[in-house]
Amino acid sequence: MTAKKIIIMQAEVNNISIGTNGLEVHAVENYAAILQHFEIDYKSAGYHLQVGNIDLTQGWILHISIVRSQIPEVLNTIIPLLMETNVSFRIVKDKDTARNLLDGNLGNVHIGKIVSVYPNTDEQAAYIAHELIELTRDFKGPAVLTDLHLGALVYTRYGSFNPVIMVDASGNENKFIYDRSGQLIKDEYAIPFQMPAGVAWPFYDLAKPIVVKPKKILKQIYKPSFNLKTDPRGDVIKALYLRKLYDVRWCVIKEGTKNMWSDESGRDIPDRLAWQQELHTQLEGSLSLPKILDLFSENGNTYLAMEFCKGDSLHTRVLKINRNAIAWRALPGDDKLVIVDYIVKLIAILDTLHKNGFVHRDITPGNFLINKKNELIPIDLELAYSSKEKKPSPPFVLGTKGFMSPEQEQLRVPTEKEDIYGLGATMIFLLTGFSPIVFNPGAHEILFDNLNFFIDHPALSRIISACIHPDPAIRPELAEIEDFLIDYRDHLHHQTLHVKPFHTNQKPDEYLIRKVIDEAILGLVSEPTLMADGLWASPLPIEDANGKRKEEFAIATGLHHGLSGILYLISRLKIEGFDVACCEYSFKNSWQHIAERCFHDIDGGARGFYTGAAGIALALAKSIKAGLISNNADNVECIWRCLAGENNLPDVSNGVAGVGIAALQCEEFIDENDLDRLLRQCVDKLIELNKKGYWAWVKGKYGMRKNATSFSYGNSGITWFLLEYAYRYKEPDVKELALQSVHKLCSELSTLKHQVRKYGFYQTMQNKLAWEGIIGILLVLFKIYENENNPLYRKLAETMLFTIPSEPVADNFDQETGLSGLGELYLEAWRVFKRNEWKQRADWIMQVLLHTRRTESGRSYWFGNNSVYPTADLMISNGGIIHFMMRYLNAGIGYRLLK
């Protein structure tokens, strides 16, 4: 499936046949064919096809949840009723979209919503719900998490039909409806369902509007304590096993939610858990596995209880070993030995499985645990396949993207070669620090070159690249890999254990960089970059219960993530002489979208730099300067309107510091007196909001207020702007205020250095508050040194920079908290301090990006942050990588968006 399909699908119709009972439902891949069979007019509407006009703002929506194997049959069953009642409705577009929707890939709020019905009145809603329940009693569907269950496949929630769309402070579009007093409120999509205040419940004949709370004790002997992993398919729970009065121990419970992840054969998560129990029974005595305690059902869900094994996953353990994310080529030999030894143990597990007639099929570093005896324990076998018994038939799907072989994706009969692929993919992560999805296994020689750049051992790189060759016949045998790694381990034992010095010969080729930028520009408007109707889609800034960024996307208008940042980037590329003609269609569409959503109500919208009107002003100014937008009075006036509104927040992202920075970059389109007045207003507001040298705080230990050091959201960005203003206008009072903040920020440096030294580069980079604090304080120190040449500030800055490893590897390539942002920081340090060390470090990051790009058909793109969906966003995806590459070629350009 292509990534573009996740946002919007074209209504293509597959060849179908008509039988005596109408449409042959098993032949349908695209559900437009069903509507066409009933001769119904429809139009595209996001993930769905819409029948009829939806005019009401809000009401009771009926959702029909269907497992994917039954979708065509249910649609053929219920559509006559929907036609008869003349109600507007939507059905999911096609089979691929249905799979992603049901599996939660499109966000938890969409799970189960295969059909959405929009009744005109409460009475009609109650009637249709009753009829749909009768029609769907013999079918299955997963729970709709935002809704209350009425019966059979029918769920309901009160929410938006044709809502009022408003853009929030983050540049995201949100749906608004009216409360009982007529005020606009956000349609929250609460999970679990919440009965809205002041709204009548029309379904009393079917159900009461009450959500059943989960039981506190399962099967009277398992007391859930907390979730180790939260997932709509079913949580992984740490629980107390109350076996006897004086025998209480910890256990792990895997929950299988009813009808979730139902496949084409109608099997769901509970079926997988039953298979895992059977596997553990068959492998008992052959393999060290967690002991299964129980398999039981309760409240319609299935639970697999097993003993709790304390320890790190292989993924976590390797990140702890290589805490500074050092490239394998420079990793100390004793650390290499530990990691290679884990790989040998993994091979032994696979050998045991294969000898017992099983294929694992889900080999990832997260699926193996290291216990207190330093043993490697498989902890997730539900995708395994028995070659002897030929079951499950068909095999369960799918696996983990990047670790899963092409034949596994194609649902072929499993062989041991699938595990060779998973082993090779796991070795890529363990030895390079990157998810294997970063690399393209189809380009075999390029893959070898890229792996060897990081590993610096041709034979080892060759065998790993052979493991993930698309042709299973070319992959080596398990015994061959084991022999090689044992020899390699013995060789490491005899090596002198030391860290290699920084490689000074890694200067990248400028011609290649320009070529890659050209390819990456094409990649901005080509698959797999996510787009919808010619607009760039952006990841929503939301996280799951485990703090992991969720793969949900929408059209946003912001500079940080959204259209404005991409338009700014394209304009900068054009100004720097790059050909951006391939982006013209989407560029025009995006400006039209922004105009429709934002320009009519600039004063009432978000005012910020990263997420609101100030960022739009910057994108518009650069577009005019690049000649991509007309330099006329209306557009110039629009720049001023975007900047001139009232703003009572202090920070760069949303407040007046960001407005000031944007205004400085738009100055050629602003009257000089107006610019001076606007900047002074920003400064006066910051003076007013200042509290003893602070503007922003975060909660520290024990709830105490702590200096928010972040550039985007805290005091360093505000301080940077005040210094810029003070030096520009020679304002000693403003400079004095800024220096008060500088001294407070510098007092945080020792804490931040301790953070890097104690927890390592990788974990510090993952800690957004700490990493943005380091970036922000360094930018402030660069600014002061550049203007005052005080060696104290240079020493403070370079001491901090030297705590960062010189050759880091991490698959976070972002501008905001990743390698491309770090690369720009090094370029700025080199520009200000004139020290070659910082340019050499930027060279390394450029080499990392050149060796992790994926190139197909003349276009390049990157999979960062372990995401399978690249986007064009400036601060959190491919746009930022391109910006760094452009900046690298012209190191005189100021850091990020600042000059």
XYZ file of C-alpha atoms in Angstrom, residues 314-319 322 326 328 331 339-340 342-343 346 364-365 403 423-436:
32
model
C 17.309 -6.028 23.673
C 16.363 -2.641 22.166
C 16.653 -0.862 25.520
C 19.815 -2.701 26.582
C 21.719 -1.755 23.432
C 20.676 1.894 23.804
C 25.753 2.746 23.398
C 28.372 6.390 18.764
C 29.936 1.239 15.368
C 32.428 2.183 19.520
C 26.324 -6.568 21.428
C 27.772 -9.268 19.154
C 23.606 -10.900 22.130
C 23.328 -11.500 18.373
C 19.574 -14.572 19.231
C 12.847 -7.156 16.383
C 15.024 -5.885 19.259
C 12.002 -5.975 9.963
C 17.845 -11.156 11.929
C 19.622 -8.962 9.382
C 17.240 -6.078 10.067
C 17.822 -6.453 13.799
C 21.593 -6.426 13.265
C 21.211 -3.176 11.325
C 19.637 -1.542 14.369
C 22.108 -3.057 16.838
C 25.176 -2.075 14.807
C 24.137 1.262 13.279
C 21.560 2.725 15.671
C 19.063 3.163 12.836
C 15.788 1.403 12.251
C 16.228 -0.784 9.152
